[in-house]
Coordinates of C-alpha atoms in Angstrom, one line a residue:
Chain B
M1 CA -13.9 24.0 -7.0
K2 CA -13.1 20.3 -7.1
I3 CA -11.8 17.9 -4.6
L4 CA -9.3 15.3 -5.9
L5 CA -9.6 12.0 -4.0
T6 CA -7.2 9.1 -3.9
L7 CA -9.0 5.8 -3.3
S8 CA -8.2 2.2 -2.6
Y9 CA -10.8 -0.5 -3.3
V10 CA -11.3 -4.2 -3.6
G11 CA -13.5 -4.5 -6.7
T12 CA -14.9 -7.9 -6.2
A13 CA -18.4 -6.7 -5.1
Y14 CA -18.8 -4.0 -7.7
C15 CA -19.8 -3.8 -11.3
G16 CA -16.7 -1.7 -11.8
W17 CA -16.0 2.0 -11.2
Q18 CA -18.7 3.4 -13.6
T19 CA -22.3 3.6 -12.5
Q20 CA -24.6 1.1 -14.4
K21 CA -28.3 0.7 -14.0
N22 CA -29.4 -1.7 -11.2
L23 CA -25.8 -2.5 -10.3
V24 CA -23.6 -1.3 -7.5
S25 CA -20.5 0.7 -8.7
V26 CA -17.6 2.2 -6.8
Q27 CA -18.6 5.5 -8.2
S28 CA -22.1 5.3 -6.7
V29 CA -20.9 4.4 -3.2
V30 CA -18.4 7.3 -3.4
Q31 CA -21.1 9.6 -4.5
D32 CA -23.3 8.4 -1.6
A33 CA -20.5 9.0 0.9
V34 CA -19.9 12.5 -0.5
E35 CA -23.6 13.2 -0.1
G36 CA -23.5 11.9 3.4
V37 CA -20.7 14.3 4.3
F38 CA -21.7 17.4 2.3
G39 CA -25.4 17.0 2.5
K40 CA -25.8 17.4 -1.2
R41 CA -25.3 15.1 -4.2
Y42 CA -22.3 16.2 -6.3
S43 CA -21.0 14.6 -9.5
V44 CA -17.9 12.4 -9.2
T45 CA -15.5 11.8 -12.1
G46 CA -13.1 8.9 -12.2
C47 CA -9.6 8.7 -13.8
S48 CA -10.5 5.4 -15.4
R49 CA -13.3 2.8 -15.8
T50 CA -12.1 -0.3 -14.1
D51 CA -14.0 -3.5 -14.9
S52 CA -16.1 -5.5 -12.5
G53 CA -13.8 -7.4 -10.1
V54 CA -10.8 -5.2 -10.8
H55 CA -9.1 -3.5 -7.8
A56 CA -7.4 -0.2 -7.3
R57 CA -4.8 1.4 -5.0
G58 CA -4.2 5.0 -5.8
F59 CA -7.3 5.4 -8.0
R60 CA -8.2 9.1 -8.5
C61 CA -11.5 10.9 -8.8
T62 CA -12.7 14.4 -8.5
V63 CA -15.8 15.7 -6.8
D64 CA -17.4 18.8 -8.4
I65 CA -18.5 20.8 -5.4
D66 CA -20.1 24.2 -5.5
A67 CA -20.2 27.4 -3.3
E68 CA -22.8 25.9 -1.0
A69 CA -20.4 23.1 0.1
P70 CA -19.3 23.5 3.7
H71 CA -15.5 23.9 3.9
I72 CA -13.9 20.8 5.3
P73 CA -10.1 20.9 5.7
E74 CA -8.5 18.4 3.2
E75 CA -6.7 16.4 5.9
K76 CA -10.1 15.7 7.6
L77 CA -11.9 14.6 4.5
P78 CA -10.5 11.0 4.2
I79 CA -11.7 9.9 7.7
A80 CA -15.0 11.8 7.3
L81 CA -15.7 10.0 3.9
N82 CA -14.5 6.6 5.2
T83 CA -17.1 6.6 8.0
K84 CA -19.7 6.7 5.1
L85 CA -18.0 4.2 2.9
P86 CA -18.3 0.4 2.9
Y87 CA -15.3 -1.6 4.2
D88 CA -14.0 -2.4 0.7
V89 CA -13.6 1.2 -0.4
S90 CA -11.3 3.7 1.4
V91 CA -10.3 7.3 0.8
L92 CA -6.5 7.7 1.3
K93 CA -6.1 11.3 0.5
A94 CA -8.0 14.5 -0.5
A95 CA -6.9 17.8 -2.0
Y96 CA -8.7 20.8 -3.2
V97 CA -7.9 21.5 -6.9
D98 CA -8.7 24.0 -9.6
D99 CA -11.8 23.6 -11.8
S100 CA -9.5 23.2 -14.8
F101 CA -8.2 19.9 -13.5
H102 CA -9.9 16.8 -15.1
A103 CA -9.6 13.4 -13.4
R104 CA -9.5 11.6 -16.7
Y105 CA -8.2 14.0 -19.4
S106 CA -5.3 15.3 -17.2
V107 CA -3.9 11.8 -16.8
K108 CA -0.3 11.5 -18.0
S109 CA 0.2 7.8 -17.2
K110 CA -1.4 4.9 -15.4
R111 CA 0.1 1.8 -14.0
Y112 CA -1.5 -1.6 -13.6
E113 CA -0.2 -4.7 -11.8
Y114 CA -1.6 -8.2 -12.5
V115 CA -0.9 -11.0 -10.1
I116 CA -0.8 -14.6 -11.3
H117 CA -0.7 -17.2 -8.6
N118 CA 1.4 -19.9 -10.3
S119 CA 0.5 -23.0 -8.3
P120 CA -1.4 -26.3 -8.8
L121 CA -3.1 -25.6 -5.4
R122 CA -5.3 -22.5 -4.9
D123 CA -4.6 -20.2 -2.0
P124 CA -7.8 -19.1 -0.1
F125 CA -6.1 -15.8 0.8
L126 CA -5.7 -14.9 -2.9
S127 CA -9.3 -15.7 -3.8
G128 CA -10.6 -12.8 -6.0
R129 CA -7.2 -11.2 -5.9
A130 CA -5.1 -13.3 -8.3
W131 CA -5.5 -15.7 -11.3
T132 CA -4.4 -19.2 -10.3
V133 CA -2.5 -20.8 -13.2
P134 CA -1.5 -24.4 -12.4
I135 CA 1.1 -25.0 -15.1
R136 CA 4.6 -23.7 -14.3
L137 CA 5.2 -20.4 -16.1
D138 CA 8.7 -19.2 -17.3
E139 CA 8.8 -15.6 -16.1
V140 CA 11.9 -14.9 -18.2
V141 CA 10.1 -15.9 -21.4
M142 CA 7.1 -13.8 -20.3
D143 CA 9.3 -10.8 -19.3
N144 CA 11.1 -10.8 -22.7
A145 CA 7.7 -11.0 -24.5
A146 CA 6.4 -8.2 -22.3
K147 CA 9.2 -5.9 -23.4
E148 CA 7.7 -6.0 -26.9
F149 CA 4.7 -4.0 -25.7
I150 CA 6.9 -1.0 -25.0
G151 CA 6.6 1.9 -27.4
T152 CA 3.9 3.6 -29.4
H153 CA 1.7 1.0 -31.2
D154 CA -1.8 0.4 -32.6
F155 CA -3.0 -2.0 -29.9
S156 CA -6.2 -3.1 -31.8
A157 CA -5.2 -6.8 -31.3
F158 CA -5.3 -6.1 -27.5
R159 CA -8.8 -4.7 -27.1
A160 CA -12.1 -6.4 -26.5
V161 CA -14.1 -7.1 -29.6
G162 CA -16.9 -4.6 -29.9
S163 CA -15.1 -1.7 -28.2
D164 CA -15.2 1.3 -30.5
V165 CA -12.8 4.0 -29.4
P166 CA -11.6 5.6 -32.7
D167 CA -8.0 5.8 -31.8
S168 CA -6.3 2.6 -30.8
V169 CA -2.8 3.9 -30.6
R170 CA -1.3 4.0 -27.1
T171 CA 2.2 4.5 -25.8
V172 CA 3.5 1.8 -23.3
F173 CA 6.3 3.3 -21.1
E174 CA 7.2 0.2 -19.1
A175 CA 6.2 -3.5 -19.2
S176 CA 7.8 -6.3 -17.2
V177 CA 7.2 -9.7 -15.6
R178 CA 8.8 -10.8 -12.3
R179 CA 8.4 -13.7 -10.0
E180 CA 8.1 -13.5 -6.2
G181 CA 7.8 -17.1 -5.0
D182 CA 4.6 -18.6 -6.4
M183 CA 3.5 -15.1 -7.7
V184 CA 4.2 -14.0 -11.2
I185 CA 3.6 -10.3 -11.5
F186 CA 3.0 -8.3 -14.7
S187 CA 3.5 -4.5 -14.3
V188 CA 2.7 -2.1 -17.1
S189 CA 2.5 1.7 -17.4
A190 CA 1.1 3.6 -20.4
N191 CA -0.5 6.9 -21.4
G192 CA -3.8 5.1 -21.7
F193 CA -5.3 1.6 -22.1
L194 CA -8.0 0.2 -24.4
Y195 CA -10.9 -1.8 -23.1
N196 CA -9.6 -5.1 -21.5
M197 CA -6.1 -4.3 -22.8
V198 CA -4.1 -5.3 -19.7
R199 CA -6.1 -8.5 -19.3
I200 CA -5.5 -9.5 -22.9
M201 CA -1.8 -8.6 -22.5
V202 CA -1.7 -11.0 -19.5
G203 CA -3.7 -13.7 -21.3
T204 CA -1.3 -13.5 -24.2
L205 CA 1.9 -13.7 -22.1
V206 CA 0.5 -16.7 -20.3
D207 CA -0.6 -18.4 -23.5
L208 CA 2.8 -17.7 -25.0
A209 CA 4.5 -19.3 -21.9
R210 CA 2.1 -22.3 -22.2
G211 CA 3.0 -22.7 -25.9
R212 CA -0.5 -22.0 -27.1
L213 CA 0.3 -19.1 -29.5
S214 CA 2.3 -19.3 -32.8
S215 CA 3.1 -15.7 -33.2
D216 CA 5.2 -13.5 -30.9
V217 CA 4.0 -10.3 -29.3
G218 CA 5.4 -8.1 -32.0
G219 CA 3.6 -10.1 -34.7
I220 CA 0.4 -10.0 -32.8
I221 CA 0.6 -6.2 -32.4
E222 CA 1.3 -5.8 -36.1
S223 CA -1.6 -8.0 -37.1
R224 CA -4.1 -5.6 -35.3
D225 CA -6.3 -8.7 -35.0
R226 CA -7.8 -9.6 -31.6
R227 CA -8.0 -13.3 -32.7
N228 CA -4.2 -13.6 -32.8
A229 CA -3.8 -12.6 -29.2
G230 CA -4.3 -14.8 -26.2
I231 CA -7.3 -15.2 -23.8
T232 CA -8.6 -12.4 -21.7
A233 CA -7.3 -13.0 -18.2
P234 CA -9.9 -12.9 -15.4
P235 CA -10.3 -9.5 -13.6
D236 CA -9.3 -10.9 -10.2
G237 CA -5.6 -10.4 -10.5
L238 CA -5.8 -6.8 -11.8
T239 CA -5.1 -3.7 -9.8
L240 CA -4.8 -0.1 -11.0
T241 CA -1.8 1.0 -8.8
E242 CA -0.8 4.4 -9.9
V243 CA -2.1 7.4 -11.8
Q244 CA 0.1 10.3 -12.7
Y245 CA -0.9 13.8 -13.7
D246 CA 0.9 16.6 -15.5
Chain W
M1 CA -5.9 -45.8 8.8
K2 CA -6.0 -42.0 9.0
I3 CA -5.3 -39.2 6.5
L4 CA -3.5 -36.2 7.8
L5 CA -4.5 -33.1 5.9
T6 CA -2.8 -29.6 5.9
L7 CA -5.3 -26.9 5.2
S8 CA -5.3 -23.2 4.5
Y9 CA -8.5 -21.2 5.1
V10 CA -9.9 -17.7 5.4
G11 CA -12.2 -17.9 8.4
T12 CA -14.4 -14.9 7.8
A13 CA -17.4 -16.8 6.5
Y14 CA -17.3 -19.6 9.2
C15 CA -18.4 -20.1 12.8
G16 CA -14.8 -21.4 13.4
W17 CA -13.3 -24.8 12.9
Q18 CA -15.6 -26.7 15.1
T19 CA -19.1 -27.8 13.9
Q20 CA -21.9 -26.0 15.6
K21 CA -25.6 -26.4 15.2
N22 CA -27.2 -24.4 12.3
L23 CA -23.8 -22.7 11.5
V24 CA -21.3 -23.4 8.8
S25 CA -17.9 -24.6 10.1
V26 CA -14.7 -25.3 8.3
Q27 CA -14.9 -28.8 9.8
S28 CA -18.3 -29.4 8.1
V29 CA -17.2 -28.3 4.7
V30 CA -14.1 -30.5 4.9
Q31 CA -16.3 -33.4 6.0
D32 CA -18.5 -32.7 3.0
A33 CA -15.6 -32.7 0.6
V34 CA -14.2 -35.9 2.0
E35 CA -17.7 -37.5 1.5
G36 CA -17.7 -36.1 -2.0
V37 CA -14.4 -37.8 -2.8
F38 CA -14.7 -41.1 -0.8
G39 CA -18.5 -41.6 -1.2
K40 CA -18.9 -42.0 2.6
R41 CA -19.0 -39.7 5.6
Y42 CA -15.9 -40.0 7.8
S43 CA -15.1 -38.2 11.0
V44 CA -12.7 -35.3 10.8
T45 CA -10.6 -34.2 13.8
G46 CA -8.9 -30.9 13.9
C47 CA -5.6 -29.8 15.6
S48 CA -7.3 -26.9 17.3
R49 CA -10.6 -25.0 17.5
T50 CA -10.2 -21.7 15.8
D51 CA -12.8 -19.0 16.6
S52 CA -15.2 -17.5 14.1
G53 CA -13.3 -15.2 11.8
V54 CA -9.9 -16.6 12.6
H55 CA -7.8 -17.8 9.7
A56 CA -5.3 -20.7 9.2
R57 CA -2.3 -21.6 7.0
G58 CA -0.9 -25.0 7.9
F59 CA -4.0 -26.1 9.9
R60 CA -3.9 -29.9 10.4
C61 CA -6.8 -32.4 10.7
T62 CA -7.1 -36.1 10.3
V63 CA -9.8 -38.1 8.5
D64 CA -10.7 -41.5 10.0
I65 CA -11.1 -43.7 7.0
D66 CA -11.9 -47.4 7.0
A67 CA -11.1 -50.5 4.9
E68 CA -13.9 -49.6 2.5
A69 CA -12.3 -46.3 1.5
P70 CA -10.9 -46.4 -2.1
H71 CA -7.1 -45.9 -2.1
I72 CA -6.3 -42.5 -3.5
P73 CA -2.5 -41.7 -3.7
E74 CA -1.7 -39.0 -1.3
E75 CA -0.3 -36.6 -3.9
K76 CA -3.6 -36.7 -5.7
L77 CA -5.8 -36.0 -2.7
P78 CA -5.3 -32.2 -2.4
I79 CA -6.6 -31.5 -5.9
A80 CA -9.4 -34.1 -5.6
L81 CA -10.6 -32.5 -2.3
N82 CA -10.1 -28.9 -3.5
T83 CA -12.6 -29.5 -6.4
K84 CA -15.2 -30.2 -3.6
L85 CA -14.2 -27.4 -1.3
P86 CA -15.4 -23.7 -1.3
Y87 CA -12.9 -21.1 -2.6
D88 CA -12.0 -20.0 1.0
V89 CA -10.7 -23.5 2.1
S90 CA -7.9 -25.3 0.4
V91 CA -6.0 -28.6 1.1
L92 CA -2.3 -28.1 0.7
K93 CA -1.0 -31.5 1.5
A94 CA -2.2 -35.0 2.4
A95 CA -0.5 -38.0 4.0
Y96 CA -1.6 -41.4 5.2
V97 CA -0.7 -41.8 8.9
D98 CA -1.0 -44.5 11.6
D99 CA -4.2 -44.8 13.7
S100 CA -2.2 -43.9 16.8
F101 CA -1.7 -40.4 15.4
H102 CA -4.0 -37.8 17.0
A103 CA -4.5 -34.4 15.3
R104 CA -5.0 -32.6 18.6
Y105 CA -3.2 -34.7 21.3
S106 CA -0.1 -35.3 19.3
V107 CA 0.5 -31.6 18.9
K108 CA 3.9 -30.4 20.3
S109 CA 3.6 -26.7 19.5
K110 CA 1.4 -24.3 17.6
R111 CA 2.2 -20.9 16.2
Y112 CA -0.1 -17.9 15.7
E113 CA 0.4 -14.6 14.0
Y114 CA -1.7 -11.6 14.6
V115 CA -1.6 -8.7 12.2
I116 CA -2.4 -5.1 13.4
H117 CA -2.8 -2.5 10.6
N118 CA -1.5 0.5 12.4
S119 CA -2.9 3.4 10.4
P120 CA -5.6 6.1 10.8
L121 CA -7.0 5.0 7.4
R122 CA -8.3 1.6 6.8
D123 CA -7.1 -0.6 3.9
P124 CA -9.8 -2.4 2.0
F125 CA -7.3 -5.2 1.1
L126 CA -6.9 -5.9 4.8
S127 CA -10.6 -6.0 5.6
G128 CA -11.3 -9.1 7.7
R129 CA -7.6 -9.9 7.8
A130 CA -6.2 -7.3 10.2
W131 CA -7.2 -5.2 13.2
T132 CA -6.9 -1.5 12.3
V133 CA -5.5 0.5 15.2
P134 CA -5.4 4.3 14.4
I135 CA -3.1 5.4 17.2
R136 CA 0.6 5.0 16.5
L137 CA 1.9 1.9 18.4
D138 CA 5.5 1.6 19.7
E139 CA 6.5 -1.9 18.5
V140 CA 9.6 -1.9 20.7
V141 CA 7.5 -1.4 23.8
M142 CA 5.2 -4.1 22.6
D143 CA 8.0 -6.5 21.8
N144 CA 9.6 -6.1 25.3
A145 CA 6.2 -6.7 26.9
A146 CA 5.6 -9.8 24.7
K147 CA 8.9 -11.3 25.9
E148 CA 7.3 -11.6 29.4
F149 CA 4.8 -14.2 28.0
I150 CA 7.7 -16.6 27.4
G151 CA 8.0 -19.5 29.8
T152 CA 5.6 -21.8 31.8
H153 CA 2.9 -19.7 33.5
D154 CA -0.7 -20.0 34.7
F155 CA -2.4 -17.9 32.0
S156 CA -5.7 -17.6 33.7
A157 CA -5.6 -13.8 33.2
F158 CA -5.4 -14.5 29.4
R159 CA -8.4 -16.7 28.9
A160 CA -12.1 -15.8 28.2
V161 CA -14.3 -15.6 31.2
G162 CA -16.4 -18.7 31.4
S163 CA -14.0 -21.1 29.8
D164 CA -13.4 -24.0 32.2
V165 CA -10.4 -26.0 31.1
P166 CA -9.1 -27.3 34.4
D167 CA -5.4 -26.7 33.7
S168 CA -4.5 -23.2 32.7
V169 CA -0.8 -23.6 32.7
R170 CA 0.9 -23.3 29.3
T171 CA 4.4 -23.0 28.0
V172 CA 5.1 -20.2 25.6
F173 CA 8.2 -20.9 23.6
E174 CA 8.5 -17.7 21.6
A175 CA 6.7 -14.3 21.6
S176 CA 7.7 -11.2 19.6
V177 CA 6.3 -8.1 18.0
R178 CA 7.8 -6.6 14.8
R179 CA 6.8 -3.8 12.5
E180 CA 6.7 -4.1 8.7
G181 CA 5.6 -0.6 7.4
D182 CA 2.1 0.0 8.7
M183 CA 1.8 -3.6 9.9
V184 CA 2.6 -4.5 13.5
I185 CA 2.8 -8.3 13.8
F186 CA 2.6 -10.4 16.9
S187 CA 4.0 -13.9 16.6
V188 CA 3.7 -16.5 19.4
S189 CA 4.3 -20.2 19.8
A190 CA 3.3 -22.4 22.7
N191 CA 2.5 -26.0 23.6
G192 CA -1.1 -25.0 23.8
F193 CA -3.4 -22.0 24.1
L194 CA -6.4 -21.3 26.3
Y195 CA -9.7 -20.0 24.9
N196 CA -9.1 -16.5 23.3
M197 CA -5.6 -16.5 24.8
V198 CA -3.8 -15.0 21.7
R199 CA -6.5 -12.3 21.2
I200 CA -6.3 -11.2 24.9
M201 CA -2.5 -11.2 24.6
V202 CA -2.7 -8.9 21.6
G203 CA -5.4 -6.7 23.2
T204 CA -3.1 -6.4 26.3
L205 CA 0.0 -5.4 24.3
V206 CA -2.0 -2.8 22.4
D207 CA -3.6 -1.4 25.6
L208 CA -0.2 -1.3 27.2
A209 CA 1.2 0.7 24.2
R210 CA -1.8 3.0 24.3
G211 CA -1.2 3.6 28.1
R212 CA -4.5 2.1 29.1
L213 CA -3.1 -0.5 31.6
S214 CA -1.4 0.2 34.9
S215 CA 0.3 -3.3 35.4
D216 CA 3.0 -4.9 33.2
V217 CA 2.5 -8.3 31.5
G218 CA 4.4 -10.1 34.4
G219 CA 2.0 -8.6 37.0
I220 CA -1.1 -9.4 34.9
I221 CA 0.0 -13.0 34.5
E222 CA 0.7 -13.2 38.3
S223 CA -2.7 -11.8 39.2
R224 CA -4.4 -14.7 37.3
D225 CA -7.3 -12.2 36.9
R226 CA -8.8 -11.6 33.5
R227 CA -9.9 -8.1 34.5
N228 CA -6.3 -7.0 34.7
A229 CA -5.5 -7.9 31.1
G230 CA -6.5 -5.8 28.1
I231 CA -9.3 -6.1 25.7
T232 CA -9.9 -9.2 23.5
A233 CA -8.6 -8.2 20.0
P234 CA -11.0 -8.9 17.1
P235 CA -10.5 -12.3 15.3
D236 CA -9.8 -10.7 11.9
G237 CA -6.0 -10.3 12.5
L238 CA -5.4 -13.9 13.8
T239 CA -4.0 -16.7 11.8
L240 CA -2.8 -20.2 13.0
T241 CA 0.3 -20.5 11.0
E242 CA 2.1 -23.6 12.1
V243 CA 1.5 -26.9 13.9
Q244 CA 4.3 -29.2 15.0
Y245 CA 4.0 -32.8 16.0
D246 CA 6.4 -35.0 17.9

């Protein structure tokens, strides 16, 4: 038996989702909370490895419980777990699922949003939650460029150097840029993402809008060369917003 | 000569606006930033004393400069000061004003907003920025009750015990409660506020909606007795949003 949890968290204080030696991860505080409620340490598997400083709404993870686990009705689990969690992590929903369900491998699509605060003056309320870019960005230029991400491509140019997943082909279902006042928001959904892929996409769109790149997105994808893409945007503006399963 | 600054700040890390011994205040970090830019310590006067944990957008303060101060064009001051300020305080605007202008005494009206997150599950993104009330609140009941604050009244029942301002009469221009999804937002403007007045107003509206008070707002005002009002809502949800001068 597994429990599928839906989480929301502010990632600023964490080394990311994944547990790392001597660092505090979201996974470890969830595991601690589960232990606090069930009286036993169970393994927790996330849908994704978010980076340090990256946030999530609608993150999914499973808890591998066993026959010894006391039965707690699923509607009571969020509040029970939240009393054991720090203020920056919250369980929104819990459901018992079959053992065949896998938090990562069963994912059909994930959506990320990236918030750029496009203003010469920083906003204290957005600290840690947006990337402040002082130069005025043209969101129409960025939206048109973002459309070129859509489709099945080898995204080697959009992954961190040194990452070594053998298959760098991903299918992007949707990609768009919109403006809401001082906010420029990039939204992207795909069947999967390479390491730092969204942050490099954002850095590339911003660098294109700032006139710092000579090639267009299509050309950068085709080159399969990280050096042709833009900078890696800071983690602050990035939120995993949605995970869909089959 | 004075400089009128418009500030935005997240108050979570501060003891409030006002400088207090051995504590970090917003006033002290602004004074430090002014010293960093002008090379001399000048006195800074705020429009209001916000409590510890209370936030502001559109806070006003004046800096008393003298003839020795280098002339910096007002449009360059926000960025210059922001480079010397911590991430949770930002200068939005600066203007040179006459010596006769007083940041506090020249105030005509101030507006506060208070955000209640009305949900059984806490939201990590609202931590420190809203009061989470799990029981469903009726915003129409609260809005009707809020309307009774409007007018010129002795608000003795809505100030912290022990505060000793001689005149407890204030004029409330507007007061309303609205719902935006899970958020219940109280907005109030007045010619001035007593110590903890907005937080006691909010606590009273919530206690009324939860059926914990026997009297209505009109009766509580009339009683001039703090014990008849509701609890003092936590500072987290409170933001000073607007200050108007003559």
